Amino acid sequence: MSHRITLIPGDGIGPEVVEATRRAIEATGTDVTWDRRQMGAGAFSRTGRALPADTVASIRENRVALKGPIETPVTSGLGSVNVTLRQELDLFANVRPCRLYPGVPSLYDDVDLTVIRENTEDMYTGFEFEMGSVAVKELMRFVQDTTGRRVRQDSGISIKMISREGSARIVRFAFDEARRLGRSKVTAAHKANIMKFSDGLFLEVAREVAATYPDVSFEDRIIDALCMQLVQAPERFDVLVLPNLYGDIASELAAGLIGGVGVAPGAHVGGVDGRELAVFEATHGTAPDLAGTNTANPIGVMLSGAMLLRHVGEVDAGNRLEAAVAEVLADGAHVPRDLRTIDDDRPPAGTFQVADAVIARL
Ligand code: ATP
């Protein structure tokens, strides 16, 4: 079967790591037609738009995209191109599998967890009020009228918003993902003891949803305790589900357990049935310092490519790509610069050498 997939090289090291992944996907023998589109700073300088409408339309139509990291140009008028894309396409779930592969330097022996981050609510709704603005003054008045307490005059305000529906769908997604992956436990993280009406609602809904999945066990953790326990004993965790901001931090923490963002894959998934649109991408940024130097680690995006293949039904090809990546990592003959330890005297392998080594094992 032929697959039509939107391909967004992105900015900085994006074009290099996405090209490595595109070649690897093709080398699995999967029949793909790439629908190449632009987004980010490069798109802005070429077209005047950082998030061109045809790119968004292409993802809607093809339902699957492979995307590099994106820089948001300051003058583009968008707070963040990535956040805008996720909100426009309602990509409400960020899936970040964090598996430690043999050969990758880490403080740990056994890490294999999946972080599911809610992507559209919490502190990322964009309800931002600048210090000194008319709006912030009105908000302060409202807070004083309703609570009897004064907000410091020199404050800026960001609104945290968590809904029942948004919480229910991300927790359901996490349980469905746990079932699909054959995982046995979902852990929800929150700060419900302090933010009773936002995180408290998330926790209440998480418990309700958990009760409808009797085959998967459920527990909750206060976010600070979770961070400590993740560092102490990551093997205790299986699938984590978190509101947006905690999810952002915890997924980066988890990436640090398995070798860093250079090897951490990810997907943004959404749509009406929770499966309709999926953007597979780098979890790292554009790393402009490394752009064009053939030093970026392509493994994270290649593993996102393996996720993409499984998502479109090419399970065998996805598993083979992941296995080839794991072999290269275990073999140790092609070590990207960011995976070398301080006393490592092996020469670093460039982006394309790593990609070639993976492709040779397919
Ligand atoms: P952004 O603001 O675009 O999200 P960031 O500042 O959060 O980016 P990253 O680009 O994710 O940060 O990573 C920080 C540093 O990690 C980079 O400057 C780079 O040195 C390193 N890094 C990130 N991705 C890779 C990669 N794929 N290969 C090698 N090093 C990387």
Short mmCIF file of C-alpha atoms and ligand atoms in Angstrom, two decimals, residues 13 17 69-71 252 261-263 283-290 295-300 336-338, ligand 1:
data_model
loop_
_atom_site.label_atom_id
_atom_site.label_comp_id
_atom_site.label_asym_id
_atom_site.label_seq_id
_atom_site.Cartn_x
_atom_site.Cartn_y
_atom_site.Cartn_z
CA ILE A 13 19.43 20.85 11.98
CA VAL A 17 17.86 14.82 10.52
CA PRO A 69 12.25 21.27 14.58
CA ILE A 70 10.89 24.74 13.90
CA GLU A 71 12.09 28.19 14.85
CA GLU A 252 12.49 16.40 28.98
CA VAL A 261 16.80 14.86 23.27
CA GLY A 262 19.03 13.70 20.40
CA VAL A 263 17.71 10.13 20.83
CA THR A 283 11.69 16.40 20.37
CA HIS A 284 14.78 18.60 20.27
CA GLY A 285 15.01 22.15 19.02
CA THR A 286 16.65 23.57 15.94
CA ALA A 287 20.18 23.62 17.49
CA PRO A 288 21.28 26.40 15.08
CA ASP A 289 24.87 26.03 16.31
CA LEU A 290 25.00 22.57 14.69
CA THR A 295 27.05 16.66 13.54
CA ALA A 296 23.40 16.47 14.66
CA ASN A 297 22.17 13.17 16.00
CA PRO A 298 19.42 11.86 13.69
CA ILE A 299 18.42 8.97 16.00
CA GLY A 300 15.51 10.75 17.74
CA PRO A 336 27.00 10.66 17.22
CA ARG A 337 28.83 13.48 18.94
CA ASP A 338 26.19 14.09 21.65
P1 ATP B 1 14.28 25.20 20.99
O1 ATP B 1 14.22 26.48 21.71
O2 ATP B 1 14.38 25.35 19.49
O3 ATP B 1 13.24 24.19 21.42
P2 ATP B 1 16.26 24.40 22.81
O4 ATP B 1 17.10 25.58 23.09
O5 ATP B 1 15.18 24.02 23.77
O6 ATP B 1 15.65 24.52 21.37
P3 ATP B 1 17.48 22.01 21.87
O7 ATP B 1 17.83 22.40 20.49
O8 ATP B 1 16.39 21.01 22.05
O9 ATP B 1 17.23 23.25 22.78
O10 ATP B 1 18.75 21.41 22.55
C1 ATP B 1 19.74 22.17 23.19
C2 ATP B 1 21.10 21.74 22.72
O11 ATP B 1 21.15 20.31 22.67
C3 ATP B 1 21.41 22.20 21.32
O12 ATP B 1 21.97 23.50 21.29
C4 ATP B 1 22.38 21.17 20.85
O13 ATP B 1 23.68 21.49 21.29
C5 ATP B 1 21.90 19.92 21.55
N1 ATP B 1 21.07 19.13 20.63
C6 ATP B 1 19.75 19.21 20.44
N2 ATP B 1 19.36 18.36 19.50
C7 ATP B 1 20.45 17.70 19.09
C8 ATP B 1 20.70 16.67 18.13
N3 ATP B 1 19.72 16.13 17.39
N4 ATP B 1 21.96 16.26 17.98
C9 ATP B 1 22.96 16.76 18.70
N5 ATP B 1 22.80 17.72 19.62
C10 ATP B 1 21.56 18.19 19.81
#
